[in-house]
Amino acid sequence: MSRGEFIKLGGLSLVGTLVSNSIFANDFFLNKNKTKEDVLLMKKLLLNNDAKVKIILNKALVEPNVRLSNFRPIASAVTVMAASLSNSSSVYYKSKVLAEKLNEAMDILLKEQYSDGTLDAGGNRQSPPDTAFVLESICPAAAVLNLDKQKDFEGLRNKMKTFIVNAGEAMVTGGIHTPNHRWVVCAALANINSLYPDPKYVKRIDQWLAEGIYMNADGHYSERSGIYSAVIDKALITIARLLDRPKLLDIVHKNLTTYFYYTEPNGDLVSVDSKRQDQFMNIKVNKFYLQYRYMAIKTNDPVFVHMVNVIENLPEFTSEILPDSLCFFMENEELRKPIPAVGSVTNDFEKFFALSNLARIRRGNTSVTLFGGNDKPLEIVSGRSSNPNFLMYRKGDSVLRYMRLSTSFFRMGYFSADGIVKEGNKYILKESKEADYYQPLAAEFIKPDGDYKLSESQDGRFWNKMDFESRTRSNVKKQVTMIEIVENNGALDIDFIVDGPPNVEVTIEMCFKEGSQITGAVKDEKNNYFLKTGTGQLSAGSDSIQFGPGKCEHLNVENLDSEEYTYHQGSLRTSGEHVYITGYTPFRHKMTIS
């Protein structure tokens, strides 16, 4: 690296300024480029990695008197430091100061590692799977240091080996919690085996793989989660690459194809159908970067090439990918190859994922998501799908985050469809709800002291010491809700029908991105909008969404979430601009979104 480049790097702010595309004017890598690689990308990775090293060197690895419960940040710092320390083009190549910091980080990990090889992670005590996530960073760091074996760093490499081999025992014998943990542990074992080969590591991998890797016809793993799909894809690529198991890449290929359809133009991932915590989170597709890049180079699939280009043009690529990825490129030369130039990919599509009961529609800058695939009966717990959003709509910068429907029918909460039926360009979502009353106990079930079994009501709404299972149901009330949605070149015609007992409050809830301008609706003192008549409009930047006509027969928009939430003073309401359309059963309303 030239003196000028060194000075330029040295001027980077310690608060985290990252190196942008604009500073790359010369090709200091070219004279060392013995194999064909993406020279510009490697420059960006190196300079951003060095910039992060400078930040790491200027602050403590741990806060004084604060006990660590999450070791992934230190493991990530180890990866960053190891990459610069062993890269001959880095300003920190062979740096004794950096080596001391790296030794300090490894000392922390070794001190906190239990005798069984594990680390803690939050509430997970002595956790094999969380230790596997740490190894995801430490093993590549050890690999790149081994590529450039300097005698001065032999002690550091030995510390890494001690930590990794100790953790390997936990990987060989330890258990897991969730489906994705199996493959993260297998990837850790594959990494360990590549560094310090031992048949026991491969034997344990084969034991887990024998269970089978579930993937449905929609291209989803069992957790149907963007966060954990990225985790599994990365793990399977590692196993396939290091143990020569190419068939695993077929599974990755299918999942990455699915997430092409799940990606919004701005990089947001559709997560409404997840069975894990991201069903209520906003996540970005940049989590899949290394996976898409590896598979694009490996397969020349134009969809994957397109996704690499999408991610590399996101702001998160500069802020989250470039500062942390150099080590993985150094450890895996496949990633360094240029992305193949292939044909373009159309972003105009309609894709129905029948098993997930989710439809994705793209028409130019308009994007539609329909969802009706919750797990029944609904339970609010990790591992089950329970998001009440049935429609999401975007037009450029204008975003309808979600549409929901709730009724006051026995406070059973939001509409949650029993799947989606597709008829031509019409999507039909339907749900039936029942609520019961109960008769007196028959003589044979009566207890003189009245101390009956604590049990759940037969309709699942509540618990009481009433021995419900021994009672006869009566006065059963049933509500049937149907929503029909017809798409035509990005415009939606929506028909709402709610039948059942009369005079039940019905509320259609629309949540638009916060900061958007709403016109045509009336705002109340709680900053809720009611579309009473006519058409409303959402405007953001130069884009707008029209919706309506409106209807307003009541103003009660509290307690829409069901007693399962409100009993604990909880709510599913999110930040944003909320617009309501209201009425009573029998409820009929037709509206358009465009």
XYZ file of N, CA and C in Angstrom, residues 203-439:
711
model
N -17.941 -37.897 11.930
C -18.925 -38.860 12.426
C -20.112 -38.143 13.055
N -19.827 -37.095 13.839
C -20.911 -36.340 14.477
C -21.730 -35.581 13.431
N -21.078 -35.023 12.429
C -21.796 -34.359 11.340
C -22.758 -35.334 10.674
N -22.283 -36.514 10.375
C -23.128 -37.504 9.705
C -24.297 -37.936 10.588
N -24.080 -37.920 11.895
C -25.167 -38.267 12.810
C -26.294 -37.244 12.729
N -25.936 -35.966 12.672
C -26.964 -34.927 12.529
C -27.595 -34.957 11.139
N -26.776 -35.072 10.105
C -27.300 -35.075 8.740
C -28.239 -36.241 8.490
N -28.051 -37.342 9.225
C -28.918 -38.513 9.051
C -30.373 -38.199 9.391
N -30.604 -37.145 10.184
C -31.978 -36.754 10.512
C -32.720 -36.197 9.296
N -31.980 -35.752 8.296
C -32.593 -35.158 7.117
C -32.774 -33.663 7.269
N -32.558 -32.931 6.187
C -32.732 -31.472 6.179
C -34.082 -31.174 5.559
N -35.016 -30.730 6.380
C -36.369 -30.495 5.881
C -36.409 -29.267 4.984
N -37.050 -29.421 3.831
C -37.364 -28.288 2.962
C -38.664 -28.605 2.238
N -39.623 -27.680 2.289
C -40.897 -27.946 1.619
C -40.844 -27.512 0.154
N -41.934 -27.739 -0.551
C -41.967 -27.454 -1.981
C -41.863 -25.962 -2.281
N -42.150 -25.111 -1.288
C -42.011 -23.665 -1.465
C -40.564 -23.201 -1.346
N -39.667 -24.108 -0.936
C -38.271 -23.734 -0.762
C -37.946 -23.224 0.619
N -38.761 -23.591 1.625
C -38.556 -23.127 2.989
C -38.051 -24.243 3.889
N -37.145 -23.881 4.795
C -36.808 -24.755 5.905
C -37.957 -24.730 6.914
N -37.886 -25.589 7.922
C -39.031 -25.753 8.824
C -39.379 -24.485 9.592
N -38.389 -23.637 9.895
C -38.662 -22.421 10.660
C -39.211 -21.289 9.788
N -39.136 -21.437 8.492
C -39.707 -20.472 7.530
C -39.296 -19.039 7.888
N -38.029 -18.882 8.228
C -37.530 -17.619 8.773
C -36.393 -17.094 7.920
N -36.440 -15.793 7.601
C -35.350 -15.185 6.849
C -34.049 -15.205 7.621
N -34.102 -14.886 8.909
C -32.890 -14.891 9.729
C -32.234 -16.259 9.712
N -33.034 -17.286 9.948
C -32.452 -18.616 10.099
C -32.249 -19.336 8.773
N -32.938 -18.910 7.734
C -32.614 -19.431 6.400
C -31.215 -18.989 5.996
N -30.882 -17.728 6.272
C -29.529 -17.237 5.989
C -28.497 -18.025 6.781
N -28.812 -18.330 8.042
C -27.909 -19.107 8.896
C -27.709 -20.511 8.325
N -28.810 -21.160 7.945
C -28.717 -22.537 7.446
C -27.990 -22.573 6.106
N -28.312 -21.645 5.210
C -27.638 -21.630 3.905
C -26.132 -21.491 4.076
N -25.713 -20.600 4.965
C -24.279 -20.420 5.200
C -23.662 -21.703 5.750
N -24.374 -22.347 6.676
C -23.852 -23.571 7.281
C -23.731 -24.694 6.251
N -24.755 -24.854 5.418
C -24.729 -25.937 4.433
C -23.640 -25.705 3.378
N -23.425 -24.446 3.012
C -22.333 -24.138 2.078
C -20.994 -24.521 2.697
N -20.817 -24.211 3.972
C -19.565 -24.568 4.656
C -19.348 -26.073 4.661
N -20.382 -26.833 4.995
C -20.264 -28.294 5.031
C -19.980 -28.841 3.643
N -20.735 -28.345 2.660
C -20.552 -28.815 1.282
C -19.149 -28.530 0.777
N -18.640 -27.352 1.093
C -17.333 -26.913 0.597
C -16.189 -27.663 1.267
N -16.250 -27.805 2.582
C -15.124 -28.370 3.321
C -15.131 -29.898 3.354
N -16.310 -30.510 3.173
C -16.393 -31.974 3.211
C -16.779 -32.571 1.869
N -16.795 -31.747 0.824
C -17.128 -32.221 -0.523
C -18.489 -32.927 -0.519
N -19.507 -32.188 -0.114
C -20.885 -32.701 -0.117
C -21.732 -31.808 -1.030
N -21.511 -31.863 -2.352
C -22.158 -30.920 -3.269
C -23.676 -30.995 -3.287
N -24.254 -32.137 -2.916
C -25.713 -32.265 -2.928
C -26.376 -31.271 -1.971
N -25.658 -30.865 -0.936
C -26.212 -29.889 0.003
C -26.479 -28.545 -0.673
N -25.730 -28.264 -1.722
C -25.914 -26.987 -2.421
C -27.231 -26.943 -3.183
N -27.787 -28.096 -3.524
C -29.103 -28.119 -4.184
C -30.167 -27.551 -3.247
N -30.049 -27.854 -1.959
C -30.999 -27.331 -0.970
C -30.834 -25.820 -0.844
N -29.592 -25.372 -0.775
C -29.311 -23.933 -0.679
C -29.857 -23.211 -1.904
N -29.671 -23.800 -3.066
C -30.129 -23.193 -4.319
C -31.635 -22.927 -4.276
N -32.387 -23.896 -3.786
C -33.848 -23.752 -3.748
C -34.265 -22.657 -2.777
N -33.628 -22.608 -1.610
C -33.982 -21.607 -0.628
C -33.627 -20.200 -1.098
N -32.459 -20.036 -1.702
C -32.060 -18.717 -2.195
C -32.969 -18.248 -3.324
N -33.472 -19.163 -4.120
C -34.430 -18.791 -5.171
C -35.707 -18.260 -4.550
N -36.181 -18.901 -3.492
C -37.379 -18.433 -2.795
C -37.173 -17.025 -2.259
N -36.009 -16.751 -1.695
C -35.789 -15.428 -1.089
C -35.569 -14.329 -2.120
N -35.330 -14.693 -3.364
C -35.408 -13.690 -4.433
C -36.810 -13.104 -4.484
N -37.819 -13.963 -4.419
C -39.204 -13.493 -4.464
C -39.611 -12.773 -3.185
N -38.919 -13.044 -2.093
C -39.257 -12.441 -0.808
C -38.557 -11.099 -0.593
N -37.802 -10.626 -1.556
C -37.014 -9.405 -1.386
C -37.703 -8.213 -2.030
N -37.886 -7.150 -1.234
C -38.444 -5.904 -1.750
C -37.355 -5.121 -2.478
N -37.747 -4.171 -3.353
C -36.743 -3.408 -4.109
C -35.714 -2.700 -3.238
N -36.078 -2.309 -2.013
C -35.129 -1.617 -1.133
C -34.344 -2.570 -0.245
N -34.463 -3.886 -0.485
C -33.709 -4.857 0.285
C -34.426 -5.409 1.493
N -35.606 -4.891 1.829
C -36.373 -5.464 2.927
C -36.792 -6.884 2.575
N -36.809 -7.756 3.580
C -37.260 -9.121 3.377
C -38.673 -9.283 3.908
N -39.511 -9.956 3.169
C -40.824 -10.339 3.671
C -40.608 -11.370 4.772
N -41.158 -11.102 5.947
C -40.957 -12.009 7.080
C -42.263 -12.340 7.793
N -43.388 -11.910 7.223
C -44.676 -12.075 7.886
C -45.007 -13.534 8.154
N -44.469 -14.451 7.347
C -44.822 -15.867 7.487
C -43.829 -16.645 8.334
N -42.833 -15.973 8.899
C -41.836 -16.663 9.708
C -42.478 -17.306 10.935
N -41.874 -18.405 11.383
C -42.303 -19.056 12.613
C -41.422 -18.649 13.799
N -40.502 -17.729 13.588
C -39.592 -17.294 14.638
C -39.776 -15.792 14.882
N -38.855 -15.196 15.635
C -39.041 -13.826 16.096
C -39.079 -12.804 14.979
N -38.521 -13.125 13.815
C -38.496 -12.128 12.744
C -39.850 -11.938 12.079
N -40.880 -12.701 12.479
C -42.214 -12.455 11.918
C -42.728 -11.079 12.326
N -42.134 -10.473 13.353
C -42.519 -9.130 13.778
C -41.355 -8.151 13.657
N -40.376 -8.461 12.797
C -39.191 -7.619 12.653
C -39.020 -7.154 11.213
N -38.283 -6.056 11.049
C -37.844 -5.614 9.730
C -36.412 -6.090 9.527
N -36.192 -6.951 8.547
C -34.851 -7.464 8.295
C -34.490 -7.239 6.834
N -33.194 -7.241 6.554
C -32.680 -6.935 5.228
C -32.061 -8.170 4.581
N -32.035 -8.164 3.260
C -31.506 -9.293 2.500
C -29.993 -9.374 2.555
N -29.315 -8.351 3.081
C -27.849 -8.396 3.139
C -27.340 -9.563 3.993
N -28.205 -10.138 4.836
C -27.823 -11.321 5.609
C -27.466 -12.494 4.704
N -27.919 -12.446 3.447
C -27.683 -13.536 2.503
C -26.526 -13.247 1.546
N -25.741 -12.190 1.796
C -24.770 -11.767 0.794
C -23.750 -12.849 0.446
N -23.045 -13.365 1.433
C -22.014 -14.358 1.139
C -22.614 -15.600 0.488
N -23.832 -15.944 0.879
C -24.493 -17.114 0.318
C -24.825 -16.900 -1.160
N -25.424 -15.733 -1.470
C -25.742 -15.447 -2.868
C -24.468 -15.347 -3.710
N -23.444 -14.728 -3.156
C -22.205 -14.560 -3.926
C -21.565 -15.912 -4.231
N -21.446 -16.755 -3.231
C -20.839 -18.076 -3.441
C -21.625 -18.868 -4.484
N -22.949 -18.856 -4.366
C -23.770 -19.653 -5.287
C -23.834 -19.029 -6.680
N -23.729 -17.706 -6.779
C -23.686 -17.068 -8.099
C -22.435 -17.495 -8.851
N -21.311 -17.511 -8.150
C -20.045 -17.918 -8.764
C -20.062 -19.410 -9.087
N -20.664 -20.182 -8.207
C -20.676 -21.636 -8.359
C -21.618 -22.088 -9.476
N -22.738 -21.397 -9.657
C -23.785 -21.896 -10.557
C -24.043 -21.016 -11.773
N -23.575 -19.767 -11.766
C -23.897 -18.799 -12.822
C -25.397 -18.527 -12.937
N -26.139 -18.796 -11.888
C -27.581 -18.552 -11.900
C -27.828 -17.040 -11.972
N -28.548 -16.567 -12.998
C -28.758 -15.115 -13.139
C -29.524 -14.501 -11.976
N -30.388 -15.283 -11.344
C -31.122 -14.768 -10.182
C -30.150 -14.438 -9.050
N -29.183 -15.306 -8.837
C -28.225 -15.077 -7.752
C -27.289 -13.921 -8.096
N -26.893 -13.817 -9.347
C -26.077 -12.677 -9.775
C -26.837 -11.377 -9.527
N -28.106 -11.376 -9.892
C -28.956 -10.204 -9.660
C -28.999 -9.848 -8.175
N -29.150 -10.858 -7.313
C -29.251 -10.589 -5.881
C -27.938 -10.049 -5.313
N -26.806 -10.543 -5.805
C -25.515 -9.988 -5.379
C -25.444 -8.508 -5.725
N -25.857 -8.165 -6.937
C -25.824 -6.762 -7.358
C -26.787 -5.910 -6.537
N -27.962 -6.458 -6.223
C -28.912 -5.732 -5.377
C -28.286 -5.424 -4.023
N -27.713 -6.436 -3.399
C -27.149 -6.260 -2.053
C -25.961 -5.304 -2.075
N -25.113 -5.406 -3.094
C -23.932 -4.543 -3.157
C -24.292 -3.080 -3.376
N -25.535 -2.803 -3.751
C -25.974 -1.420 -3.930
C -26.837 -0.915 -2.777
N -26.962 -1.718 -1.720
C -27.694 -1.277 -0.533
C -26.771 -0.499 0.401
N -27.298 0.466 1.155
C -26.467 1.153 2.156
C -25.877 0.189 3.176
N -26.622 -0.868 3.503
C -26.156 -1.834 4.499
C -24.928 -2.598 4.031
N -24.689 -2.628 2.716
C -23.498 -3.317 2.228
C -22.248 -2.602 2.725
N -22.267 -1.276 2.686
C -21.127 -0.494 3.170
C -21.024 -0.517 4.686
N -22.159 -0.437 5.367
C -22.129 -0.316 6.822
C -21.990 -1.650 7.540
N -22.450 -2.750 6.929
C -22.500 -4.025 7.647
C -21.689 -5.146 7.006
N -21.538 -5.137 5.685
C -20.852 -6.242 5.008
C -19.354 -5.951 4.849
N -19.010 -4.806 4.286
C -17.604 -4.510 3.988
C -16.694 -4.520 5.222
N -17.128 -4.029 6.377
C -16.201 -3.998 7.512
C -15.951 -5.358 8.167
N -16.747 -6.377 7.850
C -16.694 -7.625 8.609
C -16.439 -8.868 7.768
N -16.211 -8.730 6.477
C -16.219 -9.916 5.609
C -14.872 -10.296 5.015
N -13.834 -9.475 5.166
C -12.551 -9.758 4.516
C -12.033 -11.146 4.877
N -12.122 -11.512 6.132
C -11.580 -12.799 6.582
C -12.214 -13.966 5.825
N -13.513 -13.872 5.573
C -14.212 -14.968 4.890
C -13.777 -15.069 3.428
N -13.460 -13.922 2.824
C -12.948 -13.925 1.452
C -11.524 -14.477 1.410
N -10.744 -14.176 2.419
C -9.383 -14.699 2.465
C -9.378 -16.210 2.691
N -10.295 -16.678 3.534
C -10.355 -18.099 3.862
C -10.944 -18.917 2.719
N -11.847 -18.323 1.926
C -12.536 -19.031 0.848
C -12.276 -18.310 -0.468
N -11.314 -18.796 -1.230
C -10.919 -18.113 -2.467
C -12.041 -18.071 -3.496
N -13.018 -18.958 -3.384
C -14.145 -18.954 -4.328
C -14.873 -17.621 -4.297
N -15.002 -17.036 -3.111
C -15.711 -15.764 -2.972
C -14.999 -14.630 -3.687
N -13.699 -14.737 -3.873
C -12.917 -13.646 -4.461
C -13.091 -13.545 -5.973
N -13.640 -14.564 -6.587
C -13.790 -14.546 -8.043
C -14.823 -13.501 -8.459
N -14.664 -12.943 -9.659
C -15.654 -11.963 -10.132
C -17.020 -12.623 -10.323
N -18.052 -11.850 -10.120
C -19.402 -12.325 -10.379
C -19.591 -12.463 -11.888
N -20.127 -13.580 -12.358
C -20.302 -13.753 -13.805
C -21.287 -12.745 -14.373
N -21.035 -12.353 -15.612
C -21.961 -11.462 -16.317
C -22.978 -12.324 -17.047
N -24.231 -12.263 -16.611
C -25.286 -13.080 -17.215
C -26.488 -12.198 -17.504
N -27.510 -12.794 -18.103
C -28.688 -12.047 -18.500
C -29.433 -11.432 -17.325
N -30.230 -10.445 -17.618
C -30.978 -9.744 -16.582
C -32.141 -10.600 -16.086
N -32.669 -10.210 -14.934
C -33.775 -10.920 -14.298
C -34.991 -10.006 -14.272
N -36.157 -10.538 -14.657
C -37.365 -9.726 -14.622
C -37.855 -9.585 -13.199
N -38.277 -8.384 -12.846
C -38.841 -8.140 -11.527
C -40.344 -7.934 -11.604
N -40.963 -8.447 -12.669
C -42.411 -8.417 -12.821
C -42.893 -9.851 -12.699
N -43.570 -10.178 -11.583
C -43.951 -11.570 -11.375
C -45.148 -11.668 -10.443
N -45.771 -12.842 -10.450
C -46.768 -13.241 -9.465
C -46.418 -14.651 -9.033
N -46.123 -14.821 -7.752
C -45.651 -16.102 -7.238
C -46.473 -16.481 -6.013
N -47.138 -17.643 -6.095
C -47.960 -18.121 -4.989
C -47.267 -19.297 -4.316
N -46.930 -19.118 -3.040
C -46.316 -20.181 -2.256
C -47.441 -20.895 -1.500
N -47.938 -21.970 -2.111
C -49.165 -22.606 -1.632
C -49.028 -23.187 -0.235
N -47.880 -23.788 0.079
C -47.711 -24.395 1.396
C -47.590 -23.345 2.492
N -47.015 -22.206 2.148
C -46.892 -21.115 3.116
C -48.121 -20.216 3.115
N -49.022 -20.423 2.141
C -50.190 -19.561 1.991
C -49.774 -18.100 1.918
N -48.806 -17.839 1.042
C -48.292 -16.486 0.847
C -48.140 -16.220 -0.640
N -48.594 -15.045 -1.067
C -48.458 -14.634 -2.466
C -47.597 -13.390 -2.542
N -46.718 -13.367 -3.544
C -45.881 -12.202 -3.800
C -46.133 -11.747 -5.227
N -46.434 -10.452 -5.378
C -46.736 -9.880 -6.692
C -45.882 -8.636 -6.879
N -45.220 -8.536 -8.024
C -44.418 -7.355 -8.352
C -44.860 -6.831 -9.711
N -45.247 -5.577 -9.761
C -45.610 -4.905 -11.012
C -44.877 -3.569 -11.054
N -43.749 -3.533 -11.749
C -42.964 -2.302 -11.780
C -42.494 -1.947 -10.386
N -42.830 -0.728 -9.926
C -42.399 -0.323 -8.582
C -43.451 -0.635 -7.532
N -44.469 -1.418 -7.914
C -45.512 -1.836 -6.972
C -45.250 -3.261 -6.512
N -45.350 -3.460 -5.212
C -45.069 -4.768 -4.616
C -46.193 -5.126 -3.653
N -46.715 -6.370 -3.757
C -47.842 -6.816 -2.951
C -47.473 -8.110 -2.247
N -47.841 -8.216 -0.970
C -47.714 -9.463 -0.215
C -49.059 -9.794 0.404
N -49.526 -11.012 0.190
C -50.752 -11.513 0.815
C -50.373 -12.718 1.664
N -50.967 -12.808 2.856
C -50.579 -13.894 3.756
C -51.781 -14.444 4.505
N -51.861 -15.770 4.557
C -52.921 -16.441 5.310
C -52.461 -17.763 5.867
N -51.194 -17.837 6.269
C -50.615 -19.129 6.622
C -50.239 -19.315 8.065
N -50.990 -18.737 9.003
C -50.656 -18.906 10.412
C -50.914 -20.341 10.882
N -50.166 -20.725 11.916
C -50.364 -22.035 12.531
C -51.591 -21.981 13.440
N -52.481 -22.949 13.269
C -53.687 -23.015 14.084
C -53.607 -24.215 15.022
N -54.135 -24.123 16.250
C -54.648 -22.893 16.855
C -53.531 -21.902 17.124
N -53.892 -20.633 17.081
C -52.902 -19.592 17.266
C -52.305 -19.646 18.669
N -50.983 -19.578 18.727
C -50.279 -19.464 19.997
C -49.150 -18.472 19.824
N -48.969 -17.613 20.812
C -47.944 -16.585 20.733
C -46.675 -17.159 21.356
N -45.849 -17.790 20.541
C -44.664 -18.466 21.046
C -43.704 -18.678 19.880
N -42.397 -18.645 20.154
C -41.415 -18.900 19.106
C -41.602 -20.299 18.547
N -41.563 -20.400 17.232
C -41.736 -21.686 16.568
C -43.085 -21.846 15.903
N -43.982 -20.859 16.121
C -45.292 -20.900 15.475
C -45.565 -19.562 14.796
N -46.212 -19.622 13.649
C -46.561 -18.423 12.896
C -47.859 -17.847 13.444
N -47.847 -16.540 13.775
C -49.042 -15.943 14.386
C -49.230 -14.479 14.013
N -48.603 -14.012 12.950
C -48.686 -12.599 12.568
C -50.040 -12.311 11.923
N -50.783 -11.291 12.403
C -52.119 -11.020 11.857
C -52.135 -10.203 10.573
N -50.993 -9.808 10.045
C -50.965 -9.023 8.813
C -51.368 -9.906 7.639
N -52.418 -9.539 6.930
C -52.812 -10.352 5.775
C -52.518 -9.670 4.445
N -52.169 -8.377 4.466
C -51.877 -7.666 3.225
C -50.831 -6.600 3.488
N -49.833 -6.535 2.621
C -48.814 -5.484 2.642
C -48.674 -4.966 1.219
N -48.469 -3.654 1.072
C -48.506 -3.040 -0.258
C -47.489 -1.909 -0.311
N -46.673 -1.882 -1.368
C -45.663 -0.846 -1.540
C -45.737 -0.283 -2.955
N -45.510 1.007 -3.035
C -45.347 1.655 -4.332
C -44.211 2.654 -4.183
N -43.021 2.236 -4.590
C -41.859 3.095 -4.413
C -41.615 3.350 -2.939
N -41.523 4.649 -2.566
C -41.273 5.018 -1.171
C -42.537 4.997 -0.322
N -43.695 4.852 -0.937
C -44.945 4.769 -0.179
C -45.167 3.330 0.256
N -45.384 3.140 1.557
C -45.436 1.779 2.098
C -46.648 1.618 3.018
N -47.533 0.686 2.648
C -48.557 0.190 3.560
C -47.940 -1.004 4.273
N -47.504 -0.790 5.502
C -46.802 -1.852 6.225
C -47.685 -3.064 6.433
N -48.956 -2.812 6.762
C -49.849 -3.949 6.899
C -51.302 -3.507 6.900
N -52.162 -4.427 6.525
C -53.599 -4.316 6.732
C -54.021 -5.481 7.611
N -54.861 -5.181 8.616
C -55.403 -6.185 9.516
C -56.901 -5.963 9.660
N -57.581 -6.973 10.154
C -59.006 -6.845 10.454
C -59.252 -7.468 11.814
N -60.006 -6.757 12.658
C -60.357 -7.280 13.972
C -61.831 -7.008 14.239
N -62.433 -7.842 15.071
C -63.814 -7.619 15.496
C -63.896 -7.742 17.014
N -64.996 -7.257 17.579
C -65.206 -7.363 19.021
C -65.874 -8.683 19.398
N -65.940 -9.631 18.476
C -66.572 -10.924 18.705
C -65.855 -11.660 19.843
N -66.437 -11.614 21.042
C -65.892 -12.265 22.229
C -64.408 -11.932 22.458
N -63.994 -10.775 21.973
C -62.609 -10.312 22.115
C -61.600 -11.382 21.689
N -61.898 -12.022 20.579
C -61.010 -13.073 20.069
C -59.936 -12.541 19.139
N -59.931 -11.222 18.927
C -58.793 -10.597 18.265
C -58.844 -10.561 16.763
N -57.650 -10.483 16.187
C -57.502 -10.245 14.751
C -57.932 -11.440 13.908
N -58.397 -11.118 12.728
C -58.631 -12.106 11.677
C -57.333 -12.822 11.349
N -57.404 -14.142 11.257
C -56.262 -14.950 10.858
C -56.773 -16.049 9.943
N -56.478 -15.933 8.677
C -57.097 -16.794 7.669
C -56.719 -18.257 7.847
N -57.649 -19.117 7.465
C -57.383 -20.559 7.420
C -56.819 -20.912 6.055
N -55.721 -20.237 5.664
C -55.102 -20.478 4.368
C -55.582 -19.489 3.316
N -55.108 -19.690 2.084
C -55.501 -18.872 0.929
C -55.940 -19.806 -0.192
N -57.060 -19.475 -0.810
C -57.502 -20.170 -2.014
C -57.299 -19.220 -3.188
N -56.620 -19.674 -4.248
C -56.365 -18.843 -5.418
C -57.263 -19.294 -6.558
N -58.031 -18.364 -7.092
C -58.896 -18.623 -8.255
C -58.590 -17.573 -9.310
N -57.796 -17.943 -10.315
C -57.370 -16.970 -11.315
C -56.538 -15.893 -10.666
N -56.955 -14.618 -10.838
C -56.221 -13.523 -10.187
C -56.901 -13.091 -8.883
N -57.768 -13.963 -8.362
C -58.449 -13.689 -7.094
C -57.871 -14.568 -5.986
N -57.610 -13.934 -4.837
C -57.152 -14.649 -3.656
C -58.237 -14.557 -2.586
N -58.623 -15.702 -2.022
C -59.716 -15.762 -1.049
C -59.161 -16.200 0.299
N -59.385 -15.363 1.319
C -58.975 -15.657 2.688
C -60.231 -15.771 3.536
N -60.307 -16.824 4.339
C -61.528 -17.079 5.102
C -61.170 -17.578 6.501
N -61.981 -17.180 7.484
C -61.787 -17.662 8.852
C -63.135 -17.828 9.533
N -63.279 -18.916 10.296
C -64.456 -19.140 11.132
C -64.029 -19.162 12.586
N -64.794 -18.447 13.429
C -64.531 -18.423 14.868
C -65.789 -18.829 15.614
N -65.605 -19.574 16.699
C -66.717 -19.969 17.536
C -66.430 -19.621 18.987
N -67.476 -19.225 19.708
C -67.387 -18.988 21.150
C -68.574 -19.667 21.819
N -68.330 -20.226 23.009
C -69.324 -21.080 23.649
C -69.824 -20.485 24.964
N -70.997 -20.983 25.372
C -71.462 -20.876 26.751
C -71.565 -22.304 27.285
N -71.729 -22.451 28.620
C -71.646 -23.790 29.205
C -72.805 -24.043 30.167
N -73.282 -25.289 30.130
C -74.399 -25.731 30.967
C -73.897 -26.222 32.334
